[in-house]
mmCIF file of N, CA and C in Angstrom:
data_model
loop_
_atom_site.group_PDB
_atom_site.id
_atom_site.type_symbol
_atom_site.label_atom_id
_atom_site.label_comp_id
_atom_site.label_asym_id
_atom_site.label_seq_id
_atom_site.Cartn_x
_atom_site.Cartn_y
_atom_site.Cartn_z
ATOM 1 N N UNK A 1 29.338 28.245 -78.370
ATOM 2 C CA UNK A 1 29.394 28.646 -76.988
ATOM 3 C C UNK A 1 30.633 29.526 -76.794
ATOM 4 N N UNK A 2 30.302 30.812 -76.295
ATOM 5 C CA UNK A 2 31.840 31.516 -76.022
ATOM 6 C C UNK A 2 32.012 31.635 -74.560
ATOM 7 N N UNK A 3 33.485 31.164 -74.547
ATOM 8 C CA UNK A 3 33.911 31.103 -73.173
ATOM 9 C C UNK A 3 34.900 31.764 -73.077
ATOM 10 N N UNK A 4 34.378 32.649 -71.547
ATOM 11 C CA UNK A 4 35.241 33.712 -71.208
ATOM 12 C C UNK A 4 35.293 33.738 -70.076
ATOM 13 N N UNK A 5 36.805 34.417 -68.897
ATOM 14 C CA UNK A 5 37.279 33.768 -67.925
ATOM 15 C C UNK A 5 36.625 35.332 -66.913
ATOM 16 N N UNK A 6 36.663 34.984 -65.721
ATOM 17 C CA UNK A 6 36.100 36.311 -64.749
ATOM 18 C C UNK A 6 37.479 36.272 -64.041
ATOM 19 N N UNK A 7 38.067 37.694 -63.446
ATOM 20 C CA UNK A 7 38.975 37.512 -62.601
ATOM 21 C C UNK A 7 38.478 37.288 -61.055
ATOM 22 N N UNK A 8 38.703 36.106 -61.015
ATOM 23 C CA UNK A 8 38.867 35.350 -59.556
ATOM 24 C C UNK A 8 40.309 34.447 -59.505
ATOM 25 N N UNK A 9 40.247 34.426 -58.057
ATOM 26 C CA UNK A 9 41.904 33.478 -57.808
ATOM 27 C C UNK A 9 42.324 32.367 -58.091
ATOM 28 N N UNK A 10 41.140 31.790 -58.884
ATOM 29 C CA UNK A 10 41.387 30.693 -59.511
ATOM 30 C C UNK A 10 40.808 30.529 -61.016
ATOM 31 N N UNK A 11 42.336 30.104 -62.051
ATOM 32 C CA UNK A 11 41.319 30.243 -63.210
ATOM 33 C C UNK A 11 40.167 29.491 -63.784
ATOM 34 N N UNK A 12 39.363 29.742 -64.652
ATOM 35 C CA UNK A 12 37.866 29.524 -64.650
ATOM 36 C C UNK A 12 37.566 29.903 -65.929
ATOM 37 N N UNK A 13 36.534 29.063 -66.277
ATOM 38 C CA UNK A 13 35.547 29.348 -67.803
ATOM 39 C C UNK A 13 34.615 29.891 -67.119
ATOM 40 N N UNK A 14 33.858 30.716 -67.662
ATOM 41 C CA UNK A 14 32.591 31.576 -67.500
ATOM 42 C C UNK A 14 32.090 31.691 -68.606
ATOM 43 N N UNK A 15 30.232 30.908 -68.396
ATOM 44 C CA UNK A 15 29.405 31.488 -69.381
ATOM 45 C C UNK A 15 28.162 32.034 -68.757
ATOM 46 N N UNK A 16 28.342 33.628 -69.249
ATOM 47 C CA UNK A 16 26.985 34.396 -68.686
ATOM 48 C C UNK A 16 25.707 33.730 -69.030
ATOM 49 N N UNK A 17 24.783 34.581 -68.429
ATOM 50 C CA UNK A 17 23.525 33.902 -68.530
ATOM 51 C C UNK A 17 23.078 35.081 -69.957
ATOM 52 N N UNK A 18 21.931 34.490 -70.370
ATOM 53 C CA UNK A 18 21.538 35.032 -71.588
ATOM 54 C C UNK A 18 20.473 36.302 -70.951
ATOM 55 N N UNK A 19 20.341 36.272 -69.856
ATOM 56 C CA UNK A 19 19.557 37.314 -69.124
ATOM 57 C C UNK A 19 19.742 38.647 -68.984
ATOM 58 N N UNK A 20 19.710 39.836 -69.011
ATOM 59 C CA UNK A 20 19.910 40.834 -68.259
ATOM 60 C C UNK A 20 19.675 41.316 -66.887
ATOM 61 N N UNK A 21 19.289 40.649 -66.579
ATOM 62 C CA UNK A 21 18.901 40.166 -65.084
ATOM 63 C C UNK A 21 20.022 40.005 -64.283
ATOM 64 N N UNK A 22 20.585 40.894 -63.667
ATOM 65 C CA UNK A 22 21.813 40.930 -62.637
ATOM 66 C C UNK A 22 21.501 39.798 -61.527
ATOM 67 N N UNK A 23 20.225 39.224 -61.017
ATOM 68 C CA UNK A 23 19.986 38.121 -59.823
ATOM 69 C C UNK A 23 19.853 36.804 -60.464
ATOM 70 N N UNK A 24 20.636 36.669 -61.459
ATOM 71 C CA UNK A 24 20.121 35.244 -62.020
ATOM 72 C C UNK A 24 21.003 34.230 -61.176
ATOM 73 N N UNK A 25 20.441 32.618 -61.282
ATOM 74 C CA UNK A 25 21.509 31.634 -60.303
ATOM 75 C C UNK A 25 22.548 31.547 -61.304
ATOM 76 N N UNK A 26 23.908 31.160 -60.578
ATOM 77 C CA UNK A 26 24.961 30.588 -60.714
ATOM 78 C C UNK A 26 25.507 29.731 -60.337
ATOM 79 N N UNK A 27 25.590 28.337 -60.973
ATOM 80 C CA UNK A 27 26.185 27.177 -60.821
ATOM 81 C C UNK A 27 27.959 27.061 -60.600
ATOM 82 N N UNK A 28 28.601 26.431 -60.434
ATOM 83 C CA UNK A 28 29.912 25.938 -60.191
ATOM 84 C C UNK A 28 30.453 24.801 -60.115
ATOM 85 N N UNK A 29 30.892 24.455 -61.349
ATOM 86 C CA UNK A 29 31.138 23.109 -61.960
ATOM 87 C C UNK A 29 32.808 23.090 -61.363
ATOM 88 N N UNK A 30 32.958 21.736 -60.405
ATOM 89 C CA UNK A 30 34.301 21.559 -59.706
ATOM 90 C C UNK A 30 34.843 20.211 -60.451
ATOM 91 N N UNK A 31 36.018 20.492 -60.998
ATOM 92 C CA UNK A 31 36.302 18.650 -61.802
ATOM 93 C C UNK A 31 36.893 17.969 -61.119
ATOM 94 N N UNK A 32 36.824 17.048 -61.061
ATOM 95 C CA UNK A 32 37.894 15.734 -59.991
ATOM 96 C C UNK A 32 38.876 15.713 -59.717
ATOM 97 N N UNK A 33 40.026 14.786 -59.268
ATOM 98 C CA UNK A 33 41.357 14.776 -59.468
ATOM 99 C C UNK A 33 41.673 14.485 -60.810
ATOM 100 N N UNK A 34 42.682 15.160 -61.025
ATOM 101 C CA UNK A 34 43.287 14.354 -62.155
ATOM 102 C C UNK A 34 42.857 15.086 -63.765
ATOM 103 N N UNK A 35 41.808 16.122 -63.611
ATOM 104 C CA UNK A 35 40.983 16.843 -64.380
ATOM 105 C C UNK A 35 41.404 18.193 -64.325
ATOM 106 N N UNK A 36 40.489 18.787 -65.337
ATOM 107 C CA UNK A 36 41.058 20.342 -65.585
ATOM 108 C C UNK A 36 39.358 21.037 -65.844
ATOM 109 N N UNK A 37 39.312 22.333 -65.511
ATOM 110 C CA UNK A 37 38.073 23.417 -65.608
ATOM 111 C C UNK A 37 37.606 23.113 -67.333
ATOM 112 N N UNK A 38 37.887 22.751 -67.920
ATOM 113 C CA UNK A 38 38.021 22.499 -69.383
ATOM 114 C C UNK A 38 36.601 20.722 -69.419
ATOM 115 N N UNK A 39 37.077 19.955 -68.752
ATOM 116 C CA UNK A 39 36.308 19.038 -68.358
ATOM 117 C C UNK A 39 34.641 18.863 -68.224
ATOM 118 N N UNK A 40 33.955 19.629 -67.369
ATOM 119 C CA UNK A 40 32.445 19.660 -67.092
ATOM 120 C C UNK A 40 32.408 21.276 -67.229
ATOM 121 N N UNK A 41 32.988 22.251 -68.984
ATOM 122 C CA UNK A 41 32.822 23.316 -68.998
ATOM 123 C C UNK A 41 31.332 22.643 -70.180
ATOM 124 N N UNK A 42 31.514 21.826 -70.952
ATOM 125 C CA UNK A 42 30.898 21.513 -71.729
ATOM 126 C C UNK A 42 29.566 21.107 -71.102
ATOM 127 N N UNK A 43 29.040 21.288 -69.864
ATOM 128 C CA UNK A 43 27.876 20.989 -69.503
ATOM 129 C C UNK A 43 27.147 21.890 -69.520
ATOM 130 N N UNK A 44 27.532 23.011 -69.251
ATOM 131 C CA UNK A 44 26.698 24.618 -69.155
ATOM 132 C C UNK A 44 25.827 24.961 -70.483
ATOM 133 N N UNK A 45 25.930 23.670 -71.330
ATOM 134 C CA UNK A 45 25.030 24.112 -72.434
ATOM 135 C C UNK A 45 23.250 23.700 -71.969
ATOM 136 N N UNK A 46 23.481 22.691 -70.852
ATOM 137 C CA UNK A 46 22.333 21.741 -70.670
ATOM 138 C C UNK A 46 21.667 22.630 -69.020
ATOM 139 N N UNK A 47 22.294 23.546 -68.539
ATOM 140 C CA UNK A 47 21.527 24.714 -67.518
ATOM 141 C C UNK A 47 20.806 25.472 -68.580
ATOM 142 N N UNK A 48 19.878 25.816 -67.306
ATOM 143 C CA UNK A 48 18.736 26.836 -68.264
ATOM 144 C C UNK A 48 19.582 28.467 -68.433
ATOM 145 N N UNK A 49 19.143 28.574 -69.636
ATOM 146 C CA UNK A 49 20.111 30.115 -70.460
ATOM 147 C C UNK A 49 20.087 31.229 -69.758
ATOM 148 N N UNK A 50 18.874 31.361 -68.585
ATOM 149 C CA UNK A 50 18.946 32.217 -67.266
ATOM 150 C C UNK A 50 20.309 31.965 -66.394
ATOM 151 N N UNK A 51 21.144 30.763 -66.697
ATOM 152 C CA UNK A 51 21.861 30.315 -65.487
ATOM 153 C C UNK A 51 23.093 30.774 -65.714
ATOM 154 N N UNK A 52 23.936 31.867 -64.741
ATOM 155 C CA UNK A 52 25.655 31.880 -65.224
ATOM 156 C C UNK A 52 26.269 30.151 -64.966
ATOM 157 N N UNK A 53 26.991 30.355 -65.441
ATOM 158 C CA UNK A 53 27.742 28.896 -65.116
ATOM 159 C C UNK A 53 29.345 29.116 -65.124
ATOM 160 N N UNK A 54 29.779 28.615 -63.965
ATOM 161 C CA UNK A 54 31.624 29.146 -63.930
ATOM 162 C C UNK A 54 32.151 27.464 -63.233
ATOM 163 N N UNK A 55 33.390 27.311 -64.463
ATOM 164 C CA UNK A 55 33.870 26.072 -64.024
ATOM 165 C C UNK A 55 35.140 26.577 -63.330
ATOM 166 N N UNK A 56 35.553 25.959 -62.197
ATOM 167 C CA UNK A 56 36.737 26.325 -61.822
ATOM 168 C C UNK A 56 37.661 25.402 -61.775
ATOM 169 N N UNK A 57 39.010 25.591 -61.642
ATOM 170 C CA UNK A 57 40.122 24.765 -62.072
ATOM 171 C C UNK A 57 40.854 24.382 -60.667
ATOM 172 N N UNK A 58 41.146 23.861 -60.193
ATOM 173 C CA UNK A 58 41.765 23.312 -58.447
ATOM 174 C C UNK A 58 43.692 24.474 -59.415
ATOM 175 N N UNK A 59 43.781 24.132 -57.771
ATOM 176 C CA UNK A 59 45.516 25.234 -58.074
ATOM 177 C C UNK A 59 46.466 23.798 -57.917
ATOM 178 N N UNK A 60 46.274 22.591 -58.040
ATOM 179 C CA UNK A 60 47.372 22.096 -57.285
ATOM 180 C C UNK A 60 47.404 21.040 -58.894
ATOM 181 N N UNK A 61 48.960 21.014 -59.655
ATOM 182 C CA UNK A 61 49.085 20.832 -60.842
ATOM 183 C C UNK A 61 49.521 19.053 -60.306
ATOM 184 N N UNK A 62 49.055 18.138 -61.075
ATOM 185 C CA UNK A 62 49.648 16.837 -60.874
ATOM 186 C C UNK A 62 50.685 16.292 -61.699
ATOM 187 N N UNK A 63 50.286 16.593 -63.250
ATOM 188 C CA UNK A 63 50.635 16.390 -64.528
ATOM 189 C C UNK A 63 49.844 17.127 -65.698
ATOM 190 N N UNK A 64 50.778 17.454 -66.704
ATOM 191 C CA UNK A 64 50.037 18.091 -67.869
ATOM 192 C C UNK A 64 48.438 18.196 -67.992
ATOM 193 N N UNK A 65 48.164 19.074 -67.815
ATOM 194 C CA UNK A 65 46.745 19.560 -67.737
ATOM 195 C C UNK A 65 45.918 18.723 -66.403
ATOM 196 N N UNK A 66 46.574 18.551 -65.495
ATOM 197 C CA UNK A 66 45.810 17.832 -65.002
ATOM 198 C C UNK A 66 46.016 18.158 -63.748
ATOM 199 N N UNK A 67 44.786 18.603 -62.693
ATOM 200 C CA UNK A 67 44.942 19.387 -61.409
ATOM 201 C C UNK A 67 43.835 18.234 -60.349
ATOM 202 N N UNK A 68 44.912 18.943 -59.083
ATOM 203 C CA UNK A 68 43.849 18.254 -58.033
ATOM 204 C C UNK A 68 43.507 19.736 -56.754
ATOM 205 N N UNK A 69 42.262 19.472 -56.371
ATOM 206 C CA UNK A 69 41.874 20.267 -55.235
ATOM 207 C C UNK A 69 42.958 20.280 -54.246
ATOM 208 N N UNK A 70 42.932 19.041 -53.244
ATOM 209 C CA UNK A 70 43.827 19.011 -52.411
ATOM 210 C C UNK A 70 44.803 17.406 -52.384
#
């Protein structure tokens, strides 16, 4: 699986869809407290290969690798 980041304001794994199809869906995998974008990146294998999938990472740092939303 190669994972590669899109510039948005928050950093993020991105895996395109296997489509050429510019209208395909896109999912957005959000991880809990206490978690990191790294967490539920490993799920995007189990969306259908039409699907982009972008995990995003919360901005607010708690401890080593480990972020909360708010």
């Amino acid at each position: 699986m190669i994972k590669k980041e899109l510039n948005l304001p928050l950093k993020n794994l991105f895996k395109p869809s296997e489509s050429e199809n510019k209208n395909n869906p896109t999912v957005f995998l959000l991880h809990g407290f206490g978690s990191n974008m790294q967490d539920l990146y490993g799920l995007s294998q189990f969306f259908d290969k039409r699907w982009n999938c972008i995990s995003l990472q919360a901005s607010i740092p708690i401890q080593f690798n480990s972020w909360a939303w708010a």
